[in-house]
């Protein structure tokens, strides 16, 4: 994967969890608002079955919600692929792949107290060990990823 844009403080290269017990899951959904809770609940159930802690599951669900909402809101995608990898040693990696080949990489803006939106990437950045954007090998659009430590 080639990085499109990585925040200056998050230059660590993307990698899926690779320690003992690493496992992954993916879900293809329409790029619609109703897909956000569906993806969040599916990932939470999947992580619960693998023994991830409630705190880690809650953080991963929030990160997935923010990344998926951004993809639905800011791209012209028809479909979104949500992928999750988990290892008890490396934590959770959340990825959201859109199929919009013309979309720009997400940019963290300055949130405003007057606006109801614009805080998603700040939330992701505060919860994740690192995050970034790459060209998706799955959809050829963008893949926004975040790594959370367990």
mmCIF file of N, CA and C in Angstrom:
data_model
loop_
_atom_site.group_PDB
_atom_site.id
_atom_site.type_symbol
_atom_site.label_atom_id
_atom_site.label_comp_id
_atom_site.label_asym_id
_atom_site.label_seq_id
_atom_site.Cartn_x
_atom_site.Cartn_y
_atom_site.Cartn_z
ATOM 1 N N UNK A 1 0.835 -1.175 0.000
ATOM 2 C CA UNK A 1 0.000 0.000 0.000
ATOM 3 C C UNK A 1 0.881 1.239 0.000
ATOM 4 N N UNK A 2 0.522 2.212 -0.791
ATOM 5 C CA UNK A 2 1.258 3.462 -0.827
ATOM 6 C C UNK A 2 0.510 4.516 -0.028
ATOM 7 N N UNK A 3 1.167 5.186 0.905
ATOM 8 C CA UNK A 3 0.490 6.211 1.685
ATOM 9 C C UNK A 3 0.060 7.373 0.810
ATOM 10 N N UNK A 4 -1.171 7.841 0.985
ATOM 11 C CA UNK A 4 -1.642 9.052 0.326
ATOM 12 C C UNK A 4 -1.299 10.254 1.183
ATOM 13 N N UNK A 5 -1.592 10.141 2.447
ATOM 14 C CA UNK A 5 -1.363 11.238 3.366
ATOM 15 C C UNK A 5 -1.310 10.665 4.768
ATOM 16 N N UNK A 6 -0.285 10.994 5.487
ATOM 17 C CA UNK A 6 -0.163 10.533 6.859
ATOM 18 C C UNK A 6 0.150 11.746 7.710
ATOM 19 N N UNK A 7 -0.602 11.955 8.787
ATOM 20 C CA UNK A 7 -0.307 13.098 9.642
ATOM 21 C C UNK A 7 1.155 13.051 10.106
ATOM 22 N N UNK A 8 1.804 14.200 10.231
ATOM 23 C CA UNK A 8 3.221 14.229 10.561
ATOM 24 C C UNK A 8 3.583 13.473 11.836
ATOM 25 N N UNK A 9 2.703 13.426 12.815
ATOM 26 C CA UNK A 9 3.019 12.760 14.068
ATOM 27 C C UNK A 9 2.697 11.274 14.022
ATOM 28 N N UNK A 10 2.210 10.775 12.906
ATOM 29 C CA UNK A 10 1.803 9.379 12.796
ATOM 30 C C UNK A 10 2.410 8.743 11.556
ATOM 31 N N UNK A 11 3.720 8.703 11.474
ATOM 32 C CA UNK A 11 4.390 8.190 10.290
ATOM 33 C C UNK A 11 4.750 6.713 10.371
ATOM 34 N N UNK A 12 4.381 6.043 11.433
ATOM 35 C CA UNK A 12 4.681 4.621 11.529
ATOM 36 C C UNK A 12 3.935 3.890 10.417
ATOM 37 N N UNK A 13 4.600 2.988 9.687
ATOM 38 C CA UNK A 13 3.937 2.332 8.561
ATOM 39 C C UNK A 13 2.781 1.445 9.009
ATOM 40 N N UNK A 14 1.745 1.345 8.181
ATOM 41 C CA UNK A 14 0.615 0.499 8.544
ATOM 42 C C UNK A 14 1.013 -0.967 8.535
ATOM 43 N N UNK A 15 0.484 -1.713 9.473
ATOM 44 C CA UNK A 15 0.709 -3.154 9.487
ATOM 45 C C UNK A 15 -0.425 -3.816 10.247
ATOM 46 N N UNK A 16 -0.859 -4.967 9.776
ATOM 47 C CA UNK A 16 -1.882 -5.688 10.533
ATOM 48 C C UNK A 16 -1.252 -6.363 11.735
ATOM 49 N N UNK A 17 -2.041 -6.649 12.756
ATOM 50 C CA UNK A 17 -1.479 -7.407 13.876
ATOM 51 C C UNK A 17 -0.894 -8.712 13.364
ATOM 52 N N UNK A 18 0.272 -9.069 13.900
ATOM 53 C CA UNK A 18 0.947 -10.250 13.376
ATOM 54 C C UNK A 18 1.401 -11.208 14.461
ATOM 55 N N UNK A 19 1.145 -10.892 15.700
ATOM 56 C CA UNK A 19 1.596 -11.745 16.795
ATOM 57 C C UNK A 19 0.807 -13.045 16.842
ATOM 58 N N UNK A 20 1.152 -13.906 17.796
ATOM 59 C CA UNK A 20 0.415 -15.158 17.952
ATOM 60 C C UNK A 20 -1.080 -14.882 18.152
ATOM 61 N N UNK A 21 -1.899 -15.619 17.487
ATOM 62 C CA UNK A 21 -3.339 -15.471 17.638
ATOM 63 C C UNK A 21 -3.958 -14.375 16.781
ATOM 64 N N UNK A 22 -3.194 -13.804 15.833
ATOM 65 C CA UNK A 22 -3.743 -12.749 14.971
ATOM 66 C C UNK A 22 -4.885 -13.327 14.136
ATOM 67 N N UNK A 23 -5.917 -12.533 13.971
ATOM 68 C CA UNK A 23 -7.123 -12.967 13.277
ATOM 69 C C UNK A 23 -7.712 -11.740 12.589
ATOM 70 N N UNK A 24 -8.478 -11.932 11.507
ATOM 71 C CA UNK A 24 -9.070 -10.782 10.822
ATOM 72 C C UNK A 24 -10.491 -11.086 10.355
ATOM 73 N N UNK A 25 -11.209 -9.992 10.073
ATOM 74 C CA UNK A 25 -12.617 -10.062 9.697
ATOM 75 C C UNK A 25 -12.897 -8.886 8.764
ATOM 76 N N UNK A 26 -13.734 -9.083 7.744
ATOM 77 C CA UNK A 26 -14.097 -7.998 6.836
ATOM 78 C C UNK A 26 -15.583 -8.065 6.533
ATOM 79 N N UNK A 27 -16.144 -6.898 6.249
ATOM 80 C CA UNK A 27 -17.566 -6.775 5.967
ATOM 81 C C UNK A 27 -17.742 -5.737 4.866
ATOM 82 N N UNK A 28 -18.464 -6.090 3.803
ATOM 83 C CA UNK A 28 -18.756 -5.163 2.696
ATOM 84 C C UNK A 28 -20.171 -4.636 2.892
ATOM 85 N N UNK A 29 -20.300 -3.313 2.896
ATOM 86 C CA UNK A 29 -21.593 -2.678 3.162
ATOM 87 C C UNK A 29 -21.846 -1.549 2.177
ATOM 88 N N UNK A 30 -23.120 -1.223 1.939
ATOM 89 C CA UNK A 30 -23.401 -0.047 1.117
ATOM 90 C C UNK A 30 -22.920 1.219 1.832
ATOM 91 N N UNK A 31 -22.473 2.198 1.079
ATOM 92 C CA UNK A 31 -21.987 3.458 1.659
ATOM 93 C C UNK A 31 -23.174 4.327 2.052
ATOM 94 N N UNK A 32 -23.832 3.930 3.131
ATOM 95 C CA UNK A 32 -25.021 4.628 3.636
ATOM 96 C C UNK A 32 -24.916 4.758 5.149
ATOM 97 N N UNK A 33 -25.593 5.757 5.696
ATOM 98 C CA UNK A 33 -25.562 5.990 7.140
ATOM 99 C C UNK A 33 -25.955 4.758 7.952
ATOM 100 N N UNK A 34 -26.916 3.980 7.461
ATOM 101 C CA UNK A 34 -27.388 2.815 8.213
ATOM 102 C C UNK A 34 -26.321 1.734 8.340
ATOM 103 N N UNK A 35 -25.269 1.802 7.530
ATOM 104 C CA UNK A 35 -24.195 0.820 7.615
ATOM 105 C C UNK A 35 -23.292 1.035 8.823
ATOM 106 N N UNK A 36 -23.270 2.247 9.370
ATOM 107 C CA UNK A 36 -22.371 2.548 10.484
ATOM 108 C C UNK A 36 -22.704 1.700 11.719
ATOM 109 N N UNK A 37 -23.941 1.711 12.216
ATOM 110 C CA UNK A 37 -24.213 0.867 13.386
ATOM 111 C C UNK A 37 -24.097 -0.626 13.074
ATOM 112 N N UNK A 38 -24.428 -1.015 11.869
ATOM 113 C CA UNK A 38 -24.308 -2.436 11.499
ATOM 114 C C UNK A 38 -22.854 -2.892 11.569
ATOM 115 N N UNK A 39 -21.946 -2.096 11.011
ATOM 116 C CA UNK A 39 -20.523 -2.439 11.042
ATOM 117 C C UNK A 39 -19.989 -2.425 12.469
ATOM 118 N N UNK A 40 -20.399 -1.426 13.236
ATOM 119 C CA UNK A 40 -19.934 -1.298 14.629
ATOM 120 C C UNK A 40 -20.354 -2.510 15.452
ATOM 121 N N UNK A 41 -21.602 -2.918 15.340
ATOM 122 C CA UNK A 41 -22.101 -4.061 16.114
ATOM 123 C C UNK A 41 -21.455 -5.377 15.656
ATOM 124 N N UNK A 42 -21.262 -5.537 14.345
ATOM 125 C CA UNK A 42 -20.623 -6.753 13.839
ATOM 126 C C UNK A 42 -19.189 -6.857 14.348
ATOM 127 N N UNK A 43 -18.456 -5.733 14.325
ATOM 128 C CA UNK A 43 -17.082 -5.748 14.812
ATOM 129 C C UNK A 43 -17.044 -6.021 16.318
ATOM 130 N N UNK A 44 -17.945 -5.415 17.070
ATOM 131 C CA UNK A 44 -17.966 -5.622 18.516
ATOM 132 C C UNK A 44 -18.211 -7.089 18.856
ATOM 133 N N UNK A 45 -19.172 -7.717 18.186
ATOM 134 C CA UNK A 45 -19.443 -9.144 18.420
ATOM 135 C C UNK A 45 -18.217 -9.992 18.064
ATOM 136 N N UNK A 46 -17.587 -9.673 16.933
ATOM 137 C CA UNK A 46 -16.427 -10.418 16.481
ATOM 138 C C UNK A 46 -15.280 -10.294 17.493
ATOM 139 N N UNK A 47 -15.014 -9.071 17.962
ATOM 140 C CA UNK A 47 -13.944 -8.863 18.946
ATOM 141 C C UNK A 47 -14.276 -9.517 20.286
ATOM 142 N N UNK A 48 -15.540 -9.498 20.669
ATOM 143 C CA UNK A 48 -15.961 -10.136 21.930
ATOM 144 C C UNK A 48 -15.672 -11.637 21.884
ATOM 145 N N UNK A 49 -15.977 -12.270 20.754
ATOM 146 C CA UNK A 49 -15.725 -13.710 20.615
ATOM 147 C C UNK A 49 -14.234 -14.046 20.660
ATOM 148 N N UNK A 50 -13.386 -13.082 20.396
ATOM 149 C CA UNK A 50 -11.949 -13.302 20.436
ATOM 150 C C UNK A 50 -11.319 -12.902 21.770
ATOM 151 N N UNK A 51 -12.140 -12.444 22.696
ATOM 152 C CA UNK A 51 -11.651 -12.131 24.034
ATOM 153 C C UNK A 51 -11.080 -10.739 24.211
ATOM 154 N N UNK A 52 -11.340 -9.826 23.276
ATOM 155 C CA UNK A 52 -10.870 -8.446 23.436
ATOM 156 C C UNK A 52 -11.574 -7.819 24.637
ATOM 157 N N UNK A 53 -10.872 -6.971 25.358
ATOM 158 C CA UNK A 53 -11.446 -6.347 26.551
ATOM 159 C C UNK A 53 -12.591 -5.408 26.170
ATOM 160 N N UNK A 54 -13.537 -5.196 27.084
ATOM 161 C CA UNK A 54 -14.630 -4.261 26.816
ATOM 162 C C UNK A 54 -14.129 -2.852 26.471
ATOM 163 N N UNK A 55 -13.080 -2.381 27.140
ATOM 164 C CA UNK A 55 -12.544 -1.048 26.839
ATOM 165 C C UNK A 55 -11.990 -0.968 25.419
ATOM 166 N N UNK A 56 -11.239 -1.984 25.025
ATOM 167 C CA UNK A 56 -10.678 -2.006 23.673
ATOM 168 C C UNK A 56 -11.787 -2.094 22.630
ATOM 169 N N UNK A 57 -12.803 -2.905 22.896
ATOM 170 C CA UNK A 57 -13.937 -3.023 21.967
ATOM 171 C C UNK A 57 -14.661 -1.690 21.837
ATOM 172 N N UNK A 58 -14.844 -0.992 22.938
ATOM 173 C CA UNK A 58 -15.533 0.308 22.908
ATOM 174 C C UNK A 58 -14.726 1.339 22.116
ATOM 175 N N UNK A 59 -13.420 1.370 22.326
ATOM 176 C CA UNK A 59 -12.576 2.303 21.576
ATOM 177 C C UNK A 59 -12.571 1.960 20.086
ATOM 178 N N UNK A 60 -12.465 0.677 19.765
ATOM 179 C CA UNK A 60 -12.472 0.256 18.364
ATOM 180 C C UNK A 60 -13.799 0.604 17.692
ATOM 181 N N UNK A 61 -14.896 0.445 18.410
ATOM 182 C CA UNK A 61 -16.214 0.773 17.859
ATOM 183 C C UNK A 61 -16.321 2.269 17.562
ATOM 184 N N UNK A 62 -15.803 3.105 18.446
ATOM 185 C CA UNK A 62 -15.839 4.548 18.224
ATOM 186 C C UNK A 62 -14.965 4.931 17.028
ATOM 187 N N UNK A 63 -13.772 4.353 16.939
ATOM 188 C CA UNK A 63 -12.885 4.644 15.814
ATOM 189 C C UNK A 63 -13.522 4.194 14.498
ATOM 190 N N UNK A 64 -14.075 2.985 14.477
ATOM 191 C CA UNK A 64 -14.746 2.505 13.268
ATOM 192 C C UNK A 64 -15.899 3.422 12.882
ATOM 193 N N UNK A 65 -16.693 3.833 13.851
ATOM 194 C CA UNK A 65 -17.823 4.736 13.573
ATOM 195 C C UNK A 65 -17.352 6.031 12.926
ATOM 196 N N UNK A 66 -16.285 6.604 13.454
ATOM 197 C CA UNK A 66 -15.778 7.875 12.912
ATOM 198 C C UNK A 66 -15.225 7.696 11.503
ATOM 199 N N UNK A 67 -14.422 6.648 11.289
ATOM 200 C CA UNK A 67 -13.840 6.432 9.969
ATOM 201 C C UNK A 67 -14.901 6.089 8.929
ATOM 202 N N UNK A 68 -15.856 5.262 9.313
ATOM 203 C CA UNK A 68 -16.916 4.874 8.383
ATOM 204 C C UNK A 68 -17.840 6.048 8.072
ATOM 205 N N UNK A 69 -18.165 6.833 9.077
ATOM 206 C CA UNK A 69 -18.997 8.025 8.848
ATOM 207 C C UNK A 69 -18.297 8.986 7.890
ATOM 208 N N UNK A 70 -16.987 9.169 8.064
ATOM 209 C CA UNK A 70 -16.245 10.032 7.134
ATOM 210 C C UNK A 70 -16.311 9.488 5.708
ATOM 211 N N UNK A 71 -16.153 8.190 5.543
ATOM 212 C CA UNK A 71 -16.193 7.600 4.202
ATOM 213 C C UNK A 71 -17.569 7.761 3.561
ATOM 214 N N UNK A 72 -18.606 7.549 4.338
ATOM 215 C CA UNK A 72 -19.970 7.686 3.823
ATOM 216 C C UNK A 72 -20.273 9.147 3.473
ATOM 217 N N UNK A 73 -19.824 10.057 4.321
ATOM 218 C CA UNK A 73 -20.142 11.478 4.161
ATOM 219 C C UNK A 73 -19.298 12.172 3.102
ATOM 220 N N UNK A 74 -18.024 11.837 3.015
ATOM 221 C CA UNK A 74 -17.093 12.623 2.211
ATOM 222 C C UNK A 74 -16.585 11.953 0.945
ATOM 223 N N UNK A 75 -17.126 10.786 0.576
ATOM 224 C CA UNK A 75 -16.718 10.164 -0.680
ATOM 225 C C UNK A 75 -17.957 9.865 -1.516
ATOM 226 N N UNK A 76 -17.725 9.556 -2.763
ATOM 227 C CA UNK A 76 -18.813 9.158 -3.667
ATOM 228 C C UNK A 76 -18.822 7.642 -3.841
ATOM 229 N N UNK A 77 -18.561 6.935 -2.767
ATOM 230 C CA UNK A 77 -18.497 5.479 -2.812
ATOM 231 C C UNK A 77 -19.876 4.856 -2.866
ATOM 232 N N UNK A 78 -19.964 3.748 -3.578
ATOM 233 C CA UNK A 78 -21.180 2.943 -3.565
ATOM 234 C C UNK A 78 -21.094 1.906 -2.448
ATOM 235 N N UNK A 79 -19.856 1.390 -2.212
ATOM 236 C CA UNK A 79 -19.626 0.349 -1.218
ATOM 237 C C UNK A 79 -18.456 0.709 -0.338
ATOM 238 N N UNK A 80 -18.494 0.216 0.862
ATOM 239 C CA UNK A 80 -17.415 0.393 1.833
ATOM 240 C C UNK A 80 -17.039 -0.995 2.343
ATOM 241 N N UNK A 81 -15.760 -1.237 2.526
ATOM 242 C CA UNK A 81 -15.299 -2.470 3.147
ATOM 243 C C UNK A 81 -14.683 -2.098 4.492
ATOM 244 N N UNK A 82 -15.203 -2.696 5.561
ATOM 245 C CA UNK A 82 -14.665 -2.500 6.905
ATOM 246 C C UNK A 82 -13.894 -3.760 7.265
ATOM 247 N N UNK A 83 -12.640 -3.596 7.630
ATOM 248 C CA UNK A 83 -11.802 -4.740 7.993
ATOM 249 C C UNK A 83 -11.244 -4.519 9.392
ATOM 250 N N UNK A 84 -11.170 -5.597 10.146
ATOM 251 C CA UNK A 84 -10.640 -5.551 11.501
ATOM 252 C C UNK A 84 -9.683 -6.712 11.678
ATOM 253 N N UNK A 85 -8.541 -6.432 12.282
ATOM 254 C CA UNK A 85 -7.590 -7.477 12.665
ATOM 255 C C UNK A 85 -7.398 -7.374 14.165
ATOM 256 N N UNK A 86 -7.210 -8.524 14.785
ATOM 257 C CA UNK A 86 -7.021 -8.535 16.237
ATOM 258 C C UNK A 86 -5.955 -9.552 16.635
ATOM 259 N N UNK A 87 -5.135 -9.146 17.554
ATOM 260 C CA UNK A 87 -4.177 -10.029 18.197
ATOM 261 C C UNK A 87 -4.101 -9.607 19.661
ATOM 262 N N UNK A 88 -4.120 -10.566 20.591
ATOM 263 C CA UNK A 88 -4.013 -10.192 21.999
ATOM 264 C C UNK A 88 -2.689 -9.489 22.305
ATOM 265 N N UNK A 89 -1.704 -9.613 21.425
ATOM 266 C CA UNK A 89 -0.398 -8.991 21.642
ATOM 267 C C UNK A 89 -0.280 -7.626 20.983
ATOM 268 N N UNK A 90 -0.904 -7.457 19.817
ATOM 269 C CA UNK A 90 -0.772 -6.215 19.056
ATOM 270 C C UNK A 90 -2.018 -5.339 19.074
ATOM 271 N N UNK A 91 -3.115 -5.818 19.613
ATOM 272 C CA UNK A 91 -4.331 -5.016 19.682
ATOM 273 C C UNK A 91 -5.201 -5.141 18.445
ATOM 274 N N UNK A 92 -5.904 -4.063 18.134
ATOM 275 C CA UNK A 92 -6.886 -4.042 17.047
ATOM 276 C C UNK A 92 -6.439 -3.065 15.972
ATOM 277 N N UNK A 93 -6.569 -3.488 14.743
ATOM 278 C CA UNK A 93 -6.379 -2.604 13.593
ATOM 279 C C UNK A 93 -7.729 -2.502 12.907
ATOM 280 N N UNK A 94 -8.205 -1.287 12.720
ATOM 281 C CA UNK A 94 -9.476 -1.012 12.056
ATOM 282 C C UNK A 94 -9.159 -0.355 10.722
ATOM 283 N N UNK A 95 -9.790 -0.838 9.649
ATOM 284 C CA UNK A 95 -9.611 -0.255 8.318
ATOM 285 C C UNK A 95 -10.972 0.003 7.689
ATOM 286 N N UNK A 96 -11.084 1.124 6.983
ATOM 287 C CA UNK A 96 -12.276 1.422 6.196
ATOM 288 C C UNK A 96 -11.805 1.742 4.786
ATOM 289 N N UNK A 97 -12.251 0.915 3.835
ATOM 290 C CA UNK A 97 -11.874 1.045 2.423
ATOM 291 C C UNK A 97 -13.071 1.611 1.655
ATOM 292 N N UNK A 98 -12.869 2.727 0.954
ATOM 293 C CA UNK A 98 -13.930 3.240 0.083
ATOM 294 C C UNK A 98 -13.556 2.931 -1.358
ATOM 295 N N UNK A 99 -14.531 3.050 -2.260
ATOM 296 C CA UNK A 99 -14.248 2.735 -3.666
ATOM 297 C C UNK A 99 -14.214 3.982 -4.542
ATOM 298 N N UNK A 100 -14.058 5.148 -3.929
ATOM 299 C CA UNK A 100 -14.013 6.413 -4.659
ATOM 300 C C UNK A 100 -12.561 6.710 -5.042
ATOM 301 N N UNK A 101 -12.195 6.438 -6.295
ATOM 302 C CA UNK A 101 -10.817 6.636 -6.727
ATOM 303 C C UNK A 101 -10.470 8.110 -6.906
ATOM 304 N N UNK A 102 -11.455 8.985 -6.875
ATOM 305 C CA UNK A 102 -11.177 10.417 -7.034
ATOM 306 C C UNK A 102 -11.146 11.161 -5.702
ATOM 307 N N UNK A 103 -11.387 10.459 -4.603
ATOM 308 C CA UNK A 103 -11.487 11.159 -3.318
ATOM 309 C C UNK A 103 -10.121 11.592 -2.797
ATOM 310 N N UNK A 104 -10.141 12.687 -2.046
ATOM 311 C CA UNK A 104 -8.932 13.172 -1.378
ATOM 312 C C UNK A 104 -8.744 12.401 -0.085
ATOM 313 N N UNK A 105 -7.527 12.337 0.365
ATOM 314 C CA UNK A 105 -7.249 11.728 1.665
ATOM 315 C C UNK A 105 -7.879 12.597 2.753
ATOM 316 N N UNK A 106 -8.382 11.997 3.823
ATOM 317 C CA UNK A 106 -8.989 12.793 4.880
ATOM 318 C C UNK A 106 -7.970 13.733 5.510
ATOM 319 N N UNK A 107 -8.417 14.916 5.796
ATOM 320 C CA UNK A 107 -7.581 15.918 6.431
ATOM 321 C C UNK A 107 -8.211 16.325 7.749
ATOM 322 N N UNK A 108 -7.407 16.321 8.782
ATOM 323 C CA UNK A 108 -7.904 16.742 10.094
ATOM 324 C C UNK A 108 -8.028 18.254 10.059
ATOM 325 N N UNK A 109 -9.248 18.752 10.289
ATOM 326 C CA UNK A 109 -9.481 20.178 10.334
ATOM 327 C C UNK A 109 -9.515 20.667 11.768
ATOM 328 N N UNK A 110 -9.697 21.945 11.909
ATOM 329 C CA UNK A 110 -9.808 22.532 13.246
ATOM 330 C C UNK A 110 -11.275 22.486 13.659
ATOM 331 N N UNK A 111 -11.593 21.740 14.727
ATOM 332 C CA UNK A 111 -13.000 21.693 15.153
ATOM 333 C C UNK A 111 -13.443 23.041 15.711
ATOM 334 N N UNK A 112 -14.712 23.288 15.565
ATOM 335 C CA UNK A 112 -15.289 24.545 16.025
ATOM 336 C C UNK A 112 -16.381 24.252 17.044
ATOM 337 N N UNK A 113 -16.514 25.122 18.021
ATOM 338 C CA UNK A 113 -17.576 24.945 19.007
ATOM 339 C C UNK A 113 -18.944 25.224 18.399
ATOM 340 N N UNK A 114 -18.976 25.915 17.266
ATOM 341 C CA UNK A 114 -20.241 26.226 16.607
ATOM 342 C C UNK A 114 -20.738 25.111 15.697
ATOM 343 N N UNK A 115 -19.859 24.197 15.294
ATOM 344 C CA UNK A 115 -20.240 23.139 14.363
ATOM 345 C C UNK A 115 -20.458 21.826 15.103
ATOM 346 N N UNK A 116 -21.402 21.036 14.580
ATOM 347 C CA UNK A 116 -21.682 19.726 15.173
ATOM 348 C C UNK A 116 -20.765 18.641 14.640
ATOM 349 N N UNK A 117 -20.033 18.901 13.579
ATOM 350 C CA UNK A 117 -19.153 17.888 12.993
ATOM 351 C C UNK A 117 -17.725 18.419 12.938
ATOM 352 N N UNK A 118 -16.821 17.584 12.440
ATOM 353 C CA UNK A 118 -15.448 18.017 12.272
ATOM 354 C C UNK A 118 -14.494 17.539 13.355
ATOM 355 N N UNK A 119 -14.942 16.646 14.226
ATOM 356 C CA UNK A 119 -14.092 16.174 15.317
ATOM 357 C C UNK A 119 -13.651 14.722 15.162
ATOM 358 N N UNK A 120 -14.105 14.044 14.110
ATOM 359 C CA UNK A 120 -13.869 12.611 13.957
ATOM 360 C C UNK A 120 -12.415 12.215 13.975
ATOM 361 N N UNK A 121 -11.580 12.890 13.189
ATOM 362 C CA UNK A 121 -10.169 12.504 13.148
ATOM 363 C C UNK A 121 -9.438 12.883 14.430
ATOM 364 N N UNK A 122 -9.908 13.893 15.143
ATOM 365 C CA UNK A 122 -9.339 14.198 16.464
ATOM 366 C C UNK A 122 -9.633 13.051 17.433
ATOM 367 N N UNK A 123 -10.839 12.513 17.347
ATOM 368 C CA UNK A 123 -11.208 11.375 18.201
ATOM 369 C C UNK A 123 -10.346 10.164 17.844
ATOM 370 N N UNK A 124 -10.218 9.886 16.556
ATOM 371 C CA UNK A 124 -9.395 8.758 16.112
ATOM 372 C C UNK A 124 -7.964 8.944 16.605
ATOM 373 N N UNK A 125 -7.418 10.124 16.420
ATOM 374 C CA UNK A 125 -6.041 10.391 16.823
ATOM 375 C C UNK A 125 -5.841 10.240 18.335
ATOM 376 N N UNK A 126 -6.845 10.606 19.105
ATOM 377 C CA UNK A 126 -6.694 10.513 20.560
ATOM 378 C C UNK A 126 -6.803 9.067 21.064
ATOM 379 N N UNK A 127 -7.506 8.208 20.354
ATOM 380 C CA UNK A 127 -7.696 6.825 20.792
ATOM 381 C C UNK A 127 -6.672 5.858 20.198
ATOM 382 N N UNK A 128 -6.198 6.154 19.010
ATOM 383 C CA UNK A 128 -5.328 5.217 18.291
ATOM 384 C C UNK A 128 -3.858 5.455 18.610
ATOM 385 N N UNK A 129 -3.103 4.370 18.580
ATOM 386 C CA UNK A 129 -1.639 4.459 18.703
ATOM 387 C C UNK A 129 -1.086 5.189 17.483
ATOM 388 N N UNK A 130 -1.651 4.885 16.309
ATOM 389 C CA UNK A 130 -1.281 5.543 15.072
ATOM 390 C C UNK A 130 -2.423 5.339 14.077
ATOM 391 N N UNK A 131 -2.446 6.162 13.043
ATOM 392 C CA UNK A 131 -3.449 6.024 11.998
ATOM 393 C C UNK A 131 -2.872 6.612 10.714
ATOM 394 N N UNK A 132 -3.504 6.290 9.607
ATOM 395 C CA UNK A 132 -3.037 6.820 8.339
ATOM 396 C C UNK A 132 -3.970 6.470 7.197
ATOM 397 N N UNK A 133 -3.520 6.788 6.003
ATOM 398 C CA UNK A 133 -4.312 6.586 4.791
ATOM 399 C C UNK A 133 -3.415 5.956 3.743
ATOM 400 N N UNK A 134 -3.943 5.012 3.006
ATOM 401 C CA UNK A 134 -3.205 4.354 1.929
ATOM 402 C C UNK A 134 -4.166 4.089 0.776
ATOM 403 N N UNK A 135 -3.625 3.799 -0.384
ATOM 404 C CA UNK A 135 -4.449 3.360 -1.508
ATOM 405 C C UNK A 135 -4.917 1.951 -1.162
ATOM 406 N N UNK A 136 -6.208 1.722 -1.300
ATOM 407 C CA UNK A 136 -6.768 0.416 -0.946
ATOM 408 C C UNK A 136 -6.441 -0.631 -2.000
ATOM 409 N N UNK A 137 -5.817 -1.746 -1.591
ATOM 410 C CA UNK A 137 -5.598 -2.832 -2.536
ATOM 411 C C UNK A 137 -6.884 -3.598 -2.826
ATOM 412 N N UNK A 138 -7.918 -3.348 -2.019
ATOM 413 C CA UNK A 138 -9.197 -4.043 -2.156
ATOM 414 C C UNK A 138 -10.125 -3.311 -3.113
ATOM 415 N N UNK A 139 -10.213 -1.987 -2.972
ATOM 416 C CA UNK A 139 -11.196 -1.207 -3.735
ATOM 417 C C UNK A 139 -10.577 -0.230 -4.726
ATOM 418 N N UNK A 140 -9.290 0.021 -4.615
ATOM 419 C CA UNK A 140 -8.559 1.012 -5.414
ATOM 420 C C UNK A 140 -8.896 2.452 -5.004
ATOM 421 N N UNK A 141 -9.753 2.612 -4.014
ATOM 422 C CA UNK A 141 -10.025 3.931 -3.443
ATOM 423 C C UNK A 141 -9.041 4.164 -2.301
ATOM 424 N N UNK A 142 -9.530 4.715 -1.211
ATOM 425 C CA UNK A 142 -8.688 4.967 -0.040
ATOM 426 C C UNK A 142 -8.962 3.937 1.041
ATOM 427 N N UNK A 143 -7.933 3.640 1.806
ATOM 428 C CA UNK A 143 -8.064 2.802 2.999
ATOM 429 C C UNK A 143 -7.558 3.633 4.170
ATOM 430 N N UNK A 144 -8.452 4.000 5.062
ATOM 431 C CA UNK A 144 -8.063 4.731 6.263
ATOM 432 C C UNK A 144 -7.985 3.695 7.374
ATOM 433 N N UNK A 145 -6.875 3.681 8.117
ATOM 434 C CA UNK A 145 -6.650 2.663 9.117
ATOM 435 C C UNK A 145 -6.246 3.309 10.438
ATOM 436 N N UNK A 146 -6.474 2.568 11.507
ATOM 437 C CA UNK A 146 -6.058 3.001 12.845
ATOM 438 C C UNK A 146 -5.664 1.760 13.633
ATOM 439 N N UNK A 147 -4.603 1.886 14.410
ATOM 440 C CA UNK A 147 -4.125 0.790 15.260
ATOM 441 C C UNK A 147 -4.365 1.171 16.715
ATOM 442 N N UNK A 148 -5.078 0.295 17.435
ATOM 443 C CA UNK A 148 -5.346 0.487 18.851
ATOM 444 C C UNK A 148 -4.654 -0.615 19.638
ATOM 445 N N UNK A 149 -3.961 -0.250 20.676
ATOM 446 C CA UNK A 149 -3.260 -1.238 21.485
ATOM 447 C C UNK A 149 -4.188 -1.769 22.559
ATOM 448 N N UNK A 150 -4.045 -3.058 22.863
ATOM 449 C CA UNK A 150 -4.891 -3.694 23.845
ATOM 450 C C UNK A 150 -4.309 -3.616 25.157
#
